[in-house]
Amino acid sequence: MRRSFAGSLTGALALTAMAVAAPQASGGTTTPDGVVVGGQPVQISQSPWVVALSSRDRFGGTRAGQFCGGVLVAPAKVLTAAHCVSSEVLGVPLAQVRDLEVIAGRSELKGAGGREIAVSDVKLNPAYDSKTNAGDFALLTLSSPLPAADTIKAAGPGHAAYTAGTGAVVYGWGDTTGAGSYADELRAAPVKVLPDSACERAYPGLVGGTYRADTMLCAGDENGGHDACQGDSGGPLVADGRLIGLVSWGSGCGQARNPGVYARLSAAPETWAERS
Ligand code: ARG
């Protein structure tokens, strides 16, 4: 189970798999030190909109079945990455996963805090392209609602939070090193919104992926060391108290020249997240 966890996550994208096979092979002098890479533990009460996606059937019970992140955007609605519910990640078609759940209010996956709520419906962004990962959004409906106070709003198109240079925070239970050390505790790392040109340069579509500024957002650390990583997908990138991105893909983790690529919230289906 543990093996299928790592295997299916790294299989999600060819370039991710490559990067995991040779972690930090070209990372220069930066040594990611924490998850989310370069992060630190945070209390879920400070960011109650961060949720974990879980299937113990698919990923085993050790870490409560966590395999991706998600964001509570309405009491019974969770946004996550479309690739998180692909058969590549799940190992089987979504329809065969009987125990897809959202874990809310729990920082420590091995603990019993918060609530586990069954997912009753999954919608894929009609504009999602699984080949390029453009429009990497899915909307989950929960079988019972969470408090409205725990939700977060998205930054609407044109919001200043999308501007390059804005400080942002990425949250998740993913790999903290790029070498397969998955976090048990929710972590957060500070990153910066980077100019589209930084990701266009890093991902011109030759080896890895292709960066598309209309549906993707570039963020990271110009000096390396702070980034999302495997297992963080679908989780939130937040700036100015607004959701601006979902962890989507990248080459390696925390490398200065390979920033993180996020699904740009302003490109999500309009009715899926309240904006302001
Ligand atoms: N695709 C990965 C996942 O499924 C997320 C990778 C993010 N990588 C990065 N360097 N920011 O968890």
PDB file of C-alpha atoms and ligand atoms in Angstrom:
ATOM      1  CA  MET A   1       0.000   0.000   0.000  1.00  0.00           C
ATOM      2  CA  ARG A   2       2.755   2.345   0.962  1.00  0.00           C
ATOM      3  CA  ARG A   3       4.413   1.533  -2.306  1.00  0.00           C
ATOM      4  CA  SER A   4       1.347   2.195  -4.374  1.00  0.00           C
ATOM      5  CA  PHE A   5       1.032   5.531  -2.578  1.00  0.00           C
ATOM      6  CA  ALA A   6       4.409   6.780  -3.685  1.00  0.00           C
ATOM      7  CA  GLY A   7       4.169   5.024  -7.001  1.00  0.00           C
ATOM      8  CA  SER A   8       0.827   6.431  -7.982  1.00  0.00           C
ATOM      9  CA  LEU A   9       1.696   9.941  -6.931  1.00  0.00           C
ATOM     10  CA  THR A  10       4.934   9.998  -8.811  1.00  0.00           C
ATOM     11  CA  GLY A  11       3.171   8.460 -11.782  1.00  0.00           C
ATOM     12  CA  ALA A  12       0.859  11.444 -11.917  1.00  0.00           C
ATOM     13  CA  LEU A  13       3.257  13.251 -14.171  1.00  0.00           C
ATOM     14  CA  ALA A  14       6.190  11.924 -16.066  1.00  0.00           C
ATOM     15  CA  LEU A  15       8.415  14.789 -15.101  1.00  0.00           C
ATOM     16  CA  THR A  16       7.526  14.356 -11.454  1.00  0.00           C
ATOM     17  CA  ALA A  17       8.491  10.719 -11.672  1.00  0.00           C
ATOM     18  CA  MET A  18      11.774  11.657 -13.260  1.00  0.00           C
ATOM     19  CA  ALA A  19      12.501  14.120 -10.550  1.00  0.00           C
ATOM     20  CA  VAL A  20      11.770  11.607  -7.830  1.00  0.00           C
ATOM     21  CA  ALA A  21      14.027   9.018  -9.400  1.00  0.00           C
ATOM     22  CA  ALA A  22      16.892  11.457  -9.025  1.00  0.00           C
ATOM     23  CA  PRO A  23      15.922  13.743  -6.174  1.00  0.00           C
ATOM     24  CA  GLN A  24      17.769  17.035  -6.074  1.00  0.00           C
ATOM     25  CA  ALA A  25      20.053  15.780  -8.823  1.00  0.00           C
ATOM     26  CA  SER A  26      20.340  19.280 -10.202  1.00  0.00           C
ATOM     27  CA  GLY A  27      19.265  21.288  -7.204  1.00  0.00           C
ATOM     28  CA  GLY A  28      22.496  23.232  -6.976  1.00  0.00           C
ATOM     29  CA  THR A  29      23.392  24.227  -3.483  1.00  0.00           C
ATOM     30  CA  THR A  30      19.887  24.446  -2.062  1.00  0.00           C
ATOM     31  CA  THR A  31      18.903  21.829   0.453  1.00  0.00           C
ATOM     32  CA  PRO A  32      15.167  21.729   1.031  1.00  0.00           C
ATOM     33  CA  ASP A  33      14.624  21.328   4.721  1.00  0.00           C
ATOM     34  CA  GLY A  34      11.186  21.046   5.445  1.00  0.00           C
ATOM     35  CA  VAL A  35       7.239  20.387   3.150  1.00  0.00           C
ATOM     36  CA  VAL A  36       5.952  21.085   1.610  1.00  0.00           C
ATOM     37  CA  VAL A  37       9.719  21.746   1.189  1.00  0.00           C
ATOM     38  CA  GLY A  38      11.179  24.484   3.384  1.00  0.00           C
ATOM     39  CA  GLY A  39       8.083  24.729   5.536  1.00  0.00           C
ATOM     40  CA  GLN A  40       7.116  24.374   9.131  1.00  0.00           C
ATOM     41  CA  PRO A  41       4.206  22.793  11.008  1.00  0.00           C
ATOM     42  CA  VAL A  42       1.029  24.844  11.274  1.00  0.00           C
ATOM     43  CA  GLN A  43      -2.123  24.391  13.314  1.00  0.00           C
ATOM     44  CA  ILE A  44      -5.216  23.532  11.303  1.00  0.00           C
ATOM     45  CA  SER A  45      -7.216  25.992  13.428  1.00  0.00           C
ATOM     46  CA  GLN A  46      -5.226  28.807  11.813  1.00  0.00           C
ATOM     47  CA  SER A  47      -6.084  27.572   8.315  1.00  0.00           C
ATOM     48  CA  PRO A  48      -9.286  25.509   8.715  1.00  0.00           C
ATOM     49  CA  TRP A  49      -9.931  25.570   4.951  1.00  0.00           C
ATOM     50  CA  VAL A  50      -7.017  23.179   4.304  1.00  0.00           C
ATOM     51  CA  VAL A  51      -8.291  19.597   4.001  1.00  0.00           C
ATOM     52  CA  ALA A  52      -6.721  16.252   3.202  1.00  0.00           C
ATOM     53  CA  LEU A  53      -8.080  13.887   0.542  1.00  0.00           C
ATOM     54  CA  SER A  54      -8.056  10.309   1.705  1.00  0.00           C
ATOM     55  CA  SER A  55      -8.714   6.755   0.618  1.00  0.00           C
ATOM     56  CA  ARG A  56      -7.454   4.098   2.996  1.00  0.00           C
ATOM     57  CA  ASP A  57      -8.450   1.429   0.476  1.00  0.00           C
ATOM     58  CA  ARG A  58      -6.075   2.894  -2.089  1.00  0.00           C
ATOM     59  CA  PHE A  59      -3.290   4.369   0.032  1.00  0.00           C
ATOM     60  CA  GLY A  60      -3.329   2.452   3.324  1.00  0.00           C
ATOM     61  CA  GLY A  61      -4.176   3.606   6.810  1.00  0.00           C
ATOM     62  CA  THR A  62      -0.768   4.692   8.086  1.00  0.00           C
ATOM     63  CA  ARG A  63      -1.342   8.343   7.275  1.00  0.00           C
ATOM     64  CA  ALA A  64      -5.151   8.108   7.303  1.00  0.00           C
ATOM     65  CA  GLY A  65      -5.092   7.399   3.566  1.00  0.00           C
ATOM     66  CA  GLN A  66      -3.949  10.940   2.670  1.00  0.00           C
ATOM     67  CA  PHE A  67      -2.892  11.318  -0.966  1.00  0.00           C
ATOM     68  CA  CYS A  68      -3.678  14.927  -1.959  1.00  0.00           C
ATOM     69  CA  GLY A  69      -4.762  18.229  -0.475  1.00  0.00           C
ATOM     70  CA  GLY A  70      -7.914  20.240  -0.999  1.00  0.00           C
ATOM     71  CA  VAL A  71      -9.531  23.542  -0.019  1.00  0.00           C
ATOM     72  CA  LEU A  72     -12.921  24.202   1.557  1.00  0.00           C
ATOM     73  CA  VAL A  73     -14.506  26.878  -0.647  1.00  0.00           C
ATOM     74  CA  ALA A  74     -18.109  26.474   0.607  1.00  0.00           C
ATOM     75  CA  PRO A  75     -19.535  24.477   3.547  1.00  0.00           C
ATOM     76  CA  ALA A  76     -20.026  21.346   1.429  1.00  0.00           C
ATOM     77  CA  LYS A  77     -17.610  22.062  -1.440  1.00  0.00           C
ATOM     78  CA  VAL A  78     -13.921  21.241  -1.689  1.00  0.00           C
ATOM     79  CA  LEU A  79     -11.696  22.299  -4.567  1.00  0.00           C
ATOM     80  CA  THR A  80      -8.811  20.022  -5.454  1.00  0.00           C
ATOM     81  CA  ALA A  81      -6.647  19.233  -8.467  1.00  0.00           C
ATOM     82  CA  ALA A  82      -8.321  17.273 -11.266  1.00  0.00           C
ATOM     83  CA  HIS A  83      -5.241  15.067 -11.573  1.00  0.00           C
ATOM     84  CA  CYS A  84      -5.755  13.960  -7.946  1.00  0.00           C
ATOM     85  CA  VAL A  85      -8.865  11.982  -8.942  1.00  0.00           C
ATOM     86  CA  SER A  86      -7.338  10.501 -12.094  1.00  0.00           C
ATOM     87  CA  SER A  87      -6.835   6.744 -12.383  1.00  0.00           C
ATOM     88  CA  GLU A  88      -3.122   7.474 -12.720  1.00  0.00           C
ATOM     89  CA  VAL A  89      -3.046   8.750  -9.150  1.00  0.00           C
ATOM     90  CA  LEU A  90      -5.724   6.447  -7.715  1.00  0.00           C
ATOM     91  CA  GLY A  91      -4.450   3.327  -9.445  1.00  0.00           C
ATOM     92  CA  VAL A  92      -8.037   2.461 -10.470  1.00  0.00           C
ATOM     93  CA  PRO A  93     -10.866   4.475 -12.007  1.00  0.00           C
ATOM     94  CA  LEU A  94     -12.460   6.891  -9.542  1.00  0.00           C
ATOM     95  CA  ALA A  95     -15.761   4.983  -9.709  1.00  0.00           C
ATOM     96  CA  GLN A  96     -14.036   2.025  -8.058  1.00  0.00           C
ATOM     97  CA  VAL A  97     -12.875   4.043  -5.058  1.00  0.00           C
ATOM     98  CA  ARG A  98     -15.518   3.443  -2.398  1.00  0.00           C
ATOM     99  CA  ASP A  99     -14.006   5.353   0.490  1.00  0.00           C
ATOM    100  CA  LEU A 100     -13.022   8.742  -0.933  1.00  0.00           C
ATOM    101  CA  GLU A 101     -13.104  11.136   2.013  1.00  0.00           C
ATOM    102  CA  VAL A 102     -12.146  14.607   3.039  1.00  0.00           C
ATOM    103  CA  ILE A 103     -10.419  15.019   6.398  1.00  0.00           C
ATOM    104  CA  ALA A 104     -11.055  18.452   7.920  1.00  0.00           C
ATOM    105  CA  GLY A 105      -9.866  19.986  11.167  1.00  0.00           C
ATOM    106  CA  ARG A 106      -6.987  17.555  11.675  1.00  0.00           C
ATOM    107  CA  SER A 107      -3.341  18.711  11.517  1.00  0.00           C
ATOM    108  CA  GLU A 108      -1.858  15.382  12.552  1.00  0.00           C
ATOM    109  CA  LEU A 109      -2.850  12.602  10.154  1.00  0.00           C
ATOM    110  CA  LYS A 110      -2.087   9.930  12.750  1.00  0.00           C
ATOM    111  CA  GLY A 111      -4.398  11.641  15.253  1.00  0.00           C
ATOM    112  CA  ALA A 112      -8.163  11.491  15.555  1.00  0.00           C
ATOM    113  CA  GLY A 113      -9.055  15.193  15.571  1.00  0.00           C
ATOM    114  CA  GLY A 114     -11.458  16.887  13.213  1.00  0.00           C
ATOM    115  CA  ARG A 115     -13.902  15.087  10.964  1.00  0.00           C
ATOM    116  CA  GLU A 116     -13.810  12.609   8.121  1.00  0.00           C
ATOM    117  CA  ILE A 117     -16.548  13.303   5.626  1.00  0.00           C
ATOM    118  CA  ALA A 118     -17.479  11.142   2.655  1.00  0.00           C
ATOM    119  CA  VAL A 119     -17.360  12.690  -0.808  1.00  0.00           C
ATOM    120  CA  SER A 120     -20.736  12.299  -2.505  1.00  0.00           C
ATOM    121  CA  ASP A 121     -19.944  13.812  -5.900  1.00  0.00           C
ATOM    122  CA  VAL A 122     -16.878  14.682  -7.997  1.00  0.00           C
ATOM    123  CA  LYS A 123     -16.938  17.114 -10.916  1.00  0.00           C
ATOM    124  CA  LEU A 124     -14.000  17.638 -13.243  1.00  0.00           C
ATOM    125  CA  ASN A 125     -13.377  21.035 -14.798  1.00  0.00           C
ATOM    126  CA  PRO A 126     -14.737  20.580 -18.350  1.00  0.00           C
ATOM    127  CA  ALA A 127     -11.685  22.543 -19.549  1.00  0.00           C
ATOM    128  CA  TYR A 128      -9.202  20.214 -17.791  1.00  0.00           C
ATOM    129  CA  ASP A 129      -6.598  18.777 -20.159  1.00  0.00           C
ATOM    130  CA  SER A 130      -4.944  15.723 -18.628  1.00  0.00           C
ATOM    131  CA  LYS A 131      -2.121  15.856 -21.153  1.00  0.00           C
ATOM    132  CA  THR A 132      -0.940  19.351 -20.295  1.00  0.00           C
ATOM    133  CA  ASN A 133      -2.583  19.663 -16.849  1.00  0.00           C
ATOM    134  CA  ALA A 134      -4.184  22.927 -17.979  1.00  0.00           C
ATOM    135  CA  GLY A 135      -7.246  23.796 -15.875  1.00  0.00           C
ATOM    136  CA  ASP A 136      -6.289  21.318 -13.137  1.00  0.00           C
ATOM    137  CA  PHE A 137      -9.468  21.685 -11.028  1.00  0.00           C
ATOM    138  CA  ALA A 138     -12.017  19.281  -9.577  1.00  0.00           C
ATOM    139  CA  LEU A 139     -14.936  20.097  -7.285  1.00  0.00           C
ATOM    140  CA  LEU A 140     -15.929  17.639  -4.565  1.00  0.00           C
ATOM    141  CA  THR A 141     -19.297  17.699  -2.828  1.00  0.00           C
ATOM    142  CA  LEU A 142     -19.297  16.623   0.817  1.00  0.00           C
ATOM    143  CA  SER A 143     -22.036  14.402   2.215  1.00  0.00           C
ATOM    144  CA  SER A 144     -22.385  16.779   5.156  1.00  0.00           C
ATOM    145  CA  PRO A 145     -21.415  20.436   5.497  1.00  0.00           C
ATOM    146  CA  LEU A 146     -18.618  22.027   7.504  1.00  0.00           C
ATOM    147  CA  PRO A 147     -18.912  25.462   9.181  1.00  0.00           C
ATOM    148  CA  ALA A 148     -19.110  28.402   6.774  1.00  0.00           C
ATOM    149  CA  ALA A 149     -16.492  30.108   8.951  1.00  0.00           C
ATOM    150  CA  ASP A 150     -13.962  27.505   7.848  1.00  0.00           C
ATOM    151  CA  THR A 151     -14.175  28.390   4.148  1.00  0.00           C
ATOM    152  CA  ILE A 152     -11.824  30.646   2.164  1.00  0.00           C
ATOM    153  CA  LYS A 153     -12.650  32.910  -0.778  1.00  0.00           C
ATOM    154  CA  ALA A 154     -10.746  33.023  -4.027  1.00  0.00           C
ATOM    155  CA  ALA A 155      -9.101  36.107  -5.435  1.00  0.00           C
ATOM    156  CA  GLY A 156     -11.060  37.175  -8.492  1.00  0.00           C
ATOM    157  CA  PRO A 157      -9.454  37.830 -11.885  1.00  0.00           C
ATOM    158  CA  GLY A 158      -7.317  40.945 -11.762  1.00  0.00           C
ATOM    159  CA  HIS A 159      -6.853  40.799  -7.979  1.00  0.00           C
ATOM    160  CA  ALA A 160      -3.494  42.219  -6.875  1.00  0.00           C
ATOM    161  CA  ALA A 161      -2.642  38.923  -5.140  1.00  0.00           C
ATOM    162  CA  TYR A 162      -1.823  37.390  -8.551  1.00  0.00           C
ATOM    163  CA  THR A 163       0.894  39.976  -9.198  1.00  0.00           C
ATOM    164  CA  ALA A 164       4.485  38.738  -9.363  1.00  0.00           C
ATOM    165  CA  GLY A 165       6.330  39.484  -6.138  1.00  0.00           C
ATOM    166  CA  THR A 166       3.329  38.851  -3.866  1.00  0.00           C
ATOM    167  CA  GLY A 167       4.173  36.766  -0.820  1.00  0.00           C
ATOM    168  CA  ALA A 168       2.128  33.563  -0.616  1.00  0.00           C
ATOM    169  CA  VAL A 169       1.909  30.417   1.503  1.00  0.00           C
ATOM    170  CA  VAL A 170       1.474  26.845   0.300  1.00  0.00           C
ATOM    171  CA  TYR A 171       0.021  24.169   2.607  1.00  0.00           C
ATOM    172  CA  GLY A 172       0.170  20.384   2.588  1.00  0.00           C
ATOM    173  CA  TRP A 173       1.006  16.969   4.004  1.00  0.00           C
ATOM    174  CA  GLY A 174       3.291  16.128   1.095  1.00  0.00           C
ATOM    175  CA  ASP A 175       6.910  15.161   0.689  1.00  0.00           C
ATOM    176  CA  THR A 176       9.232  17.368   2.723  1.00  0.00           C
ATOM    177  CA  THR A 177      12.438  16.518   0.879  1.00  0.00           C
ATOM    178  CA  GLY A 178      11.684  15.427  -2.670  1.00  0.00           C
ATOM    179  CA  ALA A 179      12.900  11.965  -1.672  1.00  0.00           C
ATOM    180  CA  GLY A 180       9.647  10.494  -0.343  1.00  0.00           C
ATOM    181  CA  SER A 181       9.427  11.641   3.277  1.00  0.00           C
ATOM    182  CA  TYR A 182       5.736  12.360   3.625  1.00  0.00           C
ATOM    183  CA  ALA A 183       4.676  14.625   6.461  1.00  0.00           C
ATOM    184  CA  ASP A 184       2.317  13.436   9.205  1.00  0.00           C
ATOM    185  CA  GLU A 185       1.604  17.002  10.262  1.00  0.00           C
ATOM    186  CA  LEU A 186       0.219  19.812   8.135  1.00  0.00           C
ATOM    187  CA  ARG A 187       3.015  22.107   7.001  1.00  0.00           C
ATOM    188  CA  ALA A 188       3.193  25.462   5.282  1.00  0.00           C
ATOM    189  CA  ALA A 189       5.978  27.096   3.300  1.00  0.00           C
ATOM    190  CA  PRO A 190       6.388  30.730   2.272  1.00  0.00           C
ATOM    191  CA  VAL A 191       6.803  31.248  -1.471  1.00  0.00           C
ATOM    192  CA  LYS A 192       6.434  34.163  -3.872  1.00  0.00           C
ATOM    193  CA  VAL A 193       4.269  34.611  -6.924  1.00  0.00           C
ATOM    194  CA  LEU A 194       6.823  34.598  -9.745  1.00  0.00           C
ATOM    195  CA  PRO A 195       6.577  36.184 -13.179  1.00  0.00           C
ATOM    196  CA  ASP A 196       5.094  33.896 -15.831  1.00  0.00           C
ATOM    197  CA  SER A 197       8.408  34.206 -17.661  1.00  0.00           C
ATOM    198  CA  ALA A 198      10.133  32.228 -14.873  1.00  0.00           C
ATOM    199  CA  CYS A 199       7.922  29.194 -15.509  1.00  0.00           C
ATOM    200  CA  GLU A 200       7.881  29.695 -19.273  1.00  0.00           C
ATOM    201  CA  ARG A 201      11.662  29.480 -19.169  1.00  0.00           C
ATOM    202  CA  ALA A 202      11.660  26.445 -16.845  1.00  0.00           C
ATOM    203  CA  TYR A 203       8.880  24.576 -18.663  1.00  0.00           C
ATOM    204  CA  PRO A 204       9.008  25.318 -22.390  1.00  0.00           C
ATOM    205  CA  GLY A 205       7.530  21.903 -23.145  1.00  0.00           C
ATOM    206  CA  LEU A 206      10.742  20.185 -24.149  1.00  0.00           C
ATOM    207  CA  VAL A 207      11.255  17.623 -21.397  1.00  0.00           C
ATOM    208  CA  GLY A 208       8.865  18.360 -18.587  1.00  0.00           C
ATOM    209  CA  GLY A 209       5.579  20.132 -19.001  1.00  0.00           C
ATOM    210  CA  THR A 210       4.423  23.255 -20.717  1.00  0.00           C
ATOM    211  CA  TYR A 211       3.552  26.320 -18.676  1.00  0.00           C
ATOM    212  CA  ARG A 212       0.369  28.050 -19.774  1.00  0.00           C
ATOM    213  CA  ALA A 213      -0.076  31.431 -18.090  1.00  0.00           C
ATOM    214  CA  ASP A 214      -3.817  31.563 -18.807  1.00  0.00           C
ATOM    215  CA  THR A 215      -4.667  28.631 -16.523  1.00  0.00           C
ATOM    216  CA  MET A 216      -1.467  28.215 -14.490  1.00  0.00           C
ATOM    217  CA  LEU A 217       0.321  30.297 -11.883  1.00  0.00           C
ATOM    218  CA  CYS A 218       4.056  30.263 -11.215  1.00  0.00           C
ATOM    219  CA  ALA A 219       5.261  30.439  -7.598  1.00  0.00           C
ATOM    220  CA  GLY A 220       8.288  29.445  -5.594  1.00  0.00           C
ATOM    221  CA  ASP A 221      11.566  30.689  -4.307  1.00  0.00           C
ATOM    222  CA  GLU A 222      14.108  32.228  -6.711  1.00  0.00           C
ATOM    223  CA  ASN A 223      16.834  30.877  -4.455  1.00  0.00           C
ATOM    224  CA  GLY A 224      15.249  27.462  -4.087  1.00  0.00           C
ATOM    225  CA  GLY A 225      14.364  25.698  -0.851  1.00  0.00           C
ATOM    226  CA  HIS A 226      10.665  26.569  -0.537  1.00  0.00           C
ATOM    227  CA  ASP A 227       8.116  24.703  -2.625  1.00  0.00           C
ATOM    228  CA  ALA A 228       5.266  22.252  -2.757  1.00  0.00           C
ATOM    229  CA  CYS A 229       6.115  18.621  -3.520  1.00  0.00           C
ATOM    230  CA  GLN A 230       4.537  15.235  -4.193  1.00  0.00           C
ATOM    231  CA  GLY A 231       1.426  14.671  -2.094  1.00  0.00           C
ATOM    232  CA  ASP A 232       0.664  18.389  -1.833  1.00  0.00           C
ATOM    233  CA  SER A 233      -1.320  18.481  -5.068  1.00  0.00           C
ATOM    234  CA  GLY A 234      -4.763  20.009  -4.828  1.00  0.00           C
ATOM    235  CA  GLY A 235      -3.776  21.962  -1.723  1.00  0.00           C
ATOM    236  CA  PRO A 236      -4.000  25.739  -1.392  1.00  0.00           C
ATOM    237  CA  LEU A 237      -1.702  28.598  -2.338  1.00  0.00           C
ATOM    238  CA  VAL A 238      -2.909  31.628  -0.382  1.00  0.00           C
ATOM    239  CA  ALA A 239      -1.978  35.307  -0.669  1.00  0.00           C
ATOM    240  CA  ASP A 240      -3.579  38.347   0.988  1.00  0.00           C
ATOM    241  CA  GLY A 241      -6.038  36.021   2.719  1.00  0.00           C
ATOM    242  CA  ARG A 242      -7.349  34.769  -0.626  1.00  0.00           C
ATOM    243  CA  LEU A 243      -6.967  31.493  -2.456  1.00  0.00           C
ATOM    244  CA  ILE A 244      -4.941  32.091  -5.623  1.00  0.00           C
ATOM    245  CA  GLY A 245      -3.777  28.618  -6.642  1.00  0.00           C
ATOM    246  CA  LEU A 246      -3.898  24.851  -6.177  1.00  0.00           C
ATOM    247  CA  VAL A 247      -0.711  22.775  -6.149  1.00  0.00           C
ATOM    248  CA  SER A 248      -0.521  21.191  -9.598  1.00  0.00           C
ATOM    249  CA  TRP A 249       2.925  20.170 -10.852  1.00  0.00           C
ATOM    250  CA  GLY A 250       6.633  20.931 -11.057  1.00  0.00           C
ATOM    251  CA  SER A 251       9.977  19.348 -11.777  1.00  0.00           C
ATOM    252  CA  GLY A 252      11.658  18.137  -8.617  1.00  0.00           C
ATOM    253  CA  CYS A 253      10.923  20.108  -5.484  1.00  0.00           C
ATOM    254  CA  GLY A 254      12.482  23.292  -4.150  1.00  0.00           C
ATOM    255  CA  GLN A 255      14.925  23.795  -6.984  1.00  0.00           C
ATOM    256  CA  ALA A 256      15.691  27.421  -7.765  1.00  0.00           C
ATOM    257  CA  ARG A 257      15.355  27.015 -11.506  1.00  0.00           C
ATOM    258  CA  ASN A 258      12.202  24.864 -11.440  1.00  0.00           C
ATOM    259  CA  PRO A 259       9.401  26.777  -9.697  1.00  0.00           C
ATOM    260  CA  GLY A 260       6.099  25.251  -8.618  1.00  0.00           C
ATOM    261  CA  VAL A 261       3.204  25.357 -11.048  1.00  0.00           C
ATOM    262  CA  TYR A 262      -0.256  25.977  -9.617  1.00  0.00           C
ATOM    263  CA  ALA A 263      -3.736  25.920 -11.105  1.00  0.00           C
ATOM    264  CA  ARG A 264      -4.639  29.614 -11.334  1.00  0.00           C
ATOM    265  CA  LEU A 265      -7.810  30.195  -9.309  1.00  0.00           C
ATOM    266  CA  SER A 266      -9.026  32.975 -11.575  1.00  0.00           C
ATOM    267  CA  ALA A 267      -9.251  30.284 -14.295  1.00  0.00           C
ATOM    268  CA  ALA A 268     -11.468  27.929 -12.250  1.00  0.00           C
ATOM    269  CA  PRO A 269     -15.090  27.524 -13.397  1.00  0.00           C
ATOM    270  CA  GLU A 270     -16.784  30.714 -12.228  1.00  0.00           C
ATOM    271  CA  THR A 271     -19.454  29.110 -10.060  1.00  0.00           C
ATOM    272  CA  TRP A 272     -17.036  26.829  -8.241  1.00  0.00           C
ATOM    273  CA  ALA A 273     -15.529  29.307  -5.799  1.00  0.00           C
ATOM    274  CA  GLU A 274     -16.828  32.514  -4.308  1.00  0.00           C
ATOM    275  CA  ARG A 275     -14.543  35.351  -5.355  1.00  0.00           C
ATOM    276  CA  SER A 276     -13.792  38.742  -3.974  1.00  0.00           C
TER     277      SER A 276
HETATM  278  N1  ARG B   1       1.968  16.574  -8.863  1.00  0.00           N
HETATM  279  C1  ARG B   1       2.351  16.619  -7.479  1.00  0.00           C
HETATM  280  C2  ARG B   1       1.310  15.904  -6.625  1.00  0.00           C
HETATM  281  O1  ARG B   1       0.529  15.148  -7.123  1.00  0.00           O
HETATM  282  C3  ARG B   1       2.612  18.028  -7.010  1.00  0.00           C
HETATM  283  C4  ARG B   1       3.964  18.462  -7.411  1.00  0.00           C
HETATM  284  C5  ARG B   1       4.269  19.874  -7.057  1.00  0.00           C
HETATM  285  N2  ARG B   1       5.669  20.064  -7.275  1.00  0.00           N
HETATM  286  C6  ARG B   1       6.330  21.194  -7.078  1.00  0.00           C
HETATM  287  N3  ARG B   1       7.616  21.183  -7.248  1.00  0.00           N
HETATM  288  N4  ARG B   1       5.733  22.300  -6.692  1.00  0.00           N
HETATM  289  O2  ARG B   1       1.366  15.951  -5.435  1.00  0.00           O
END
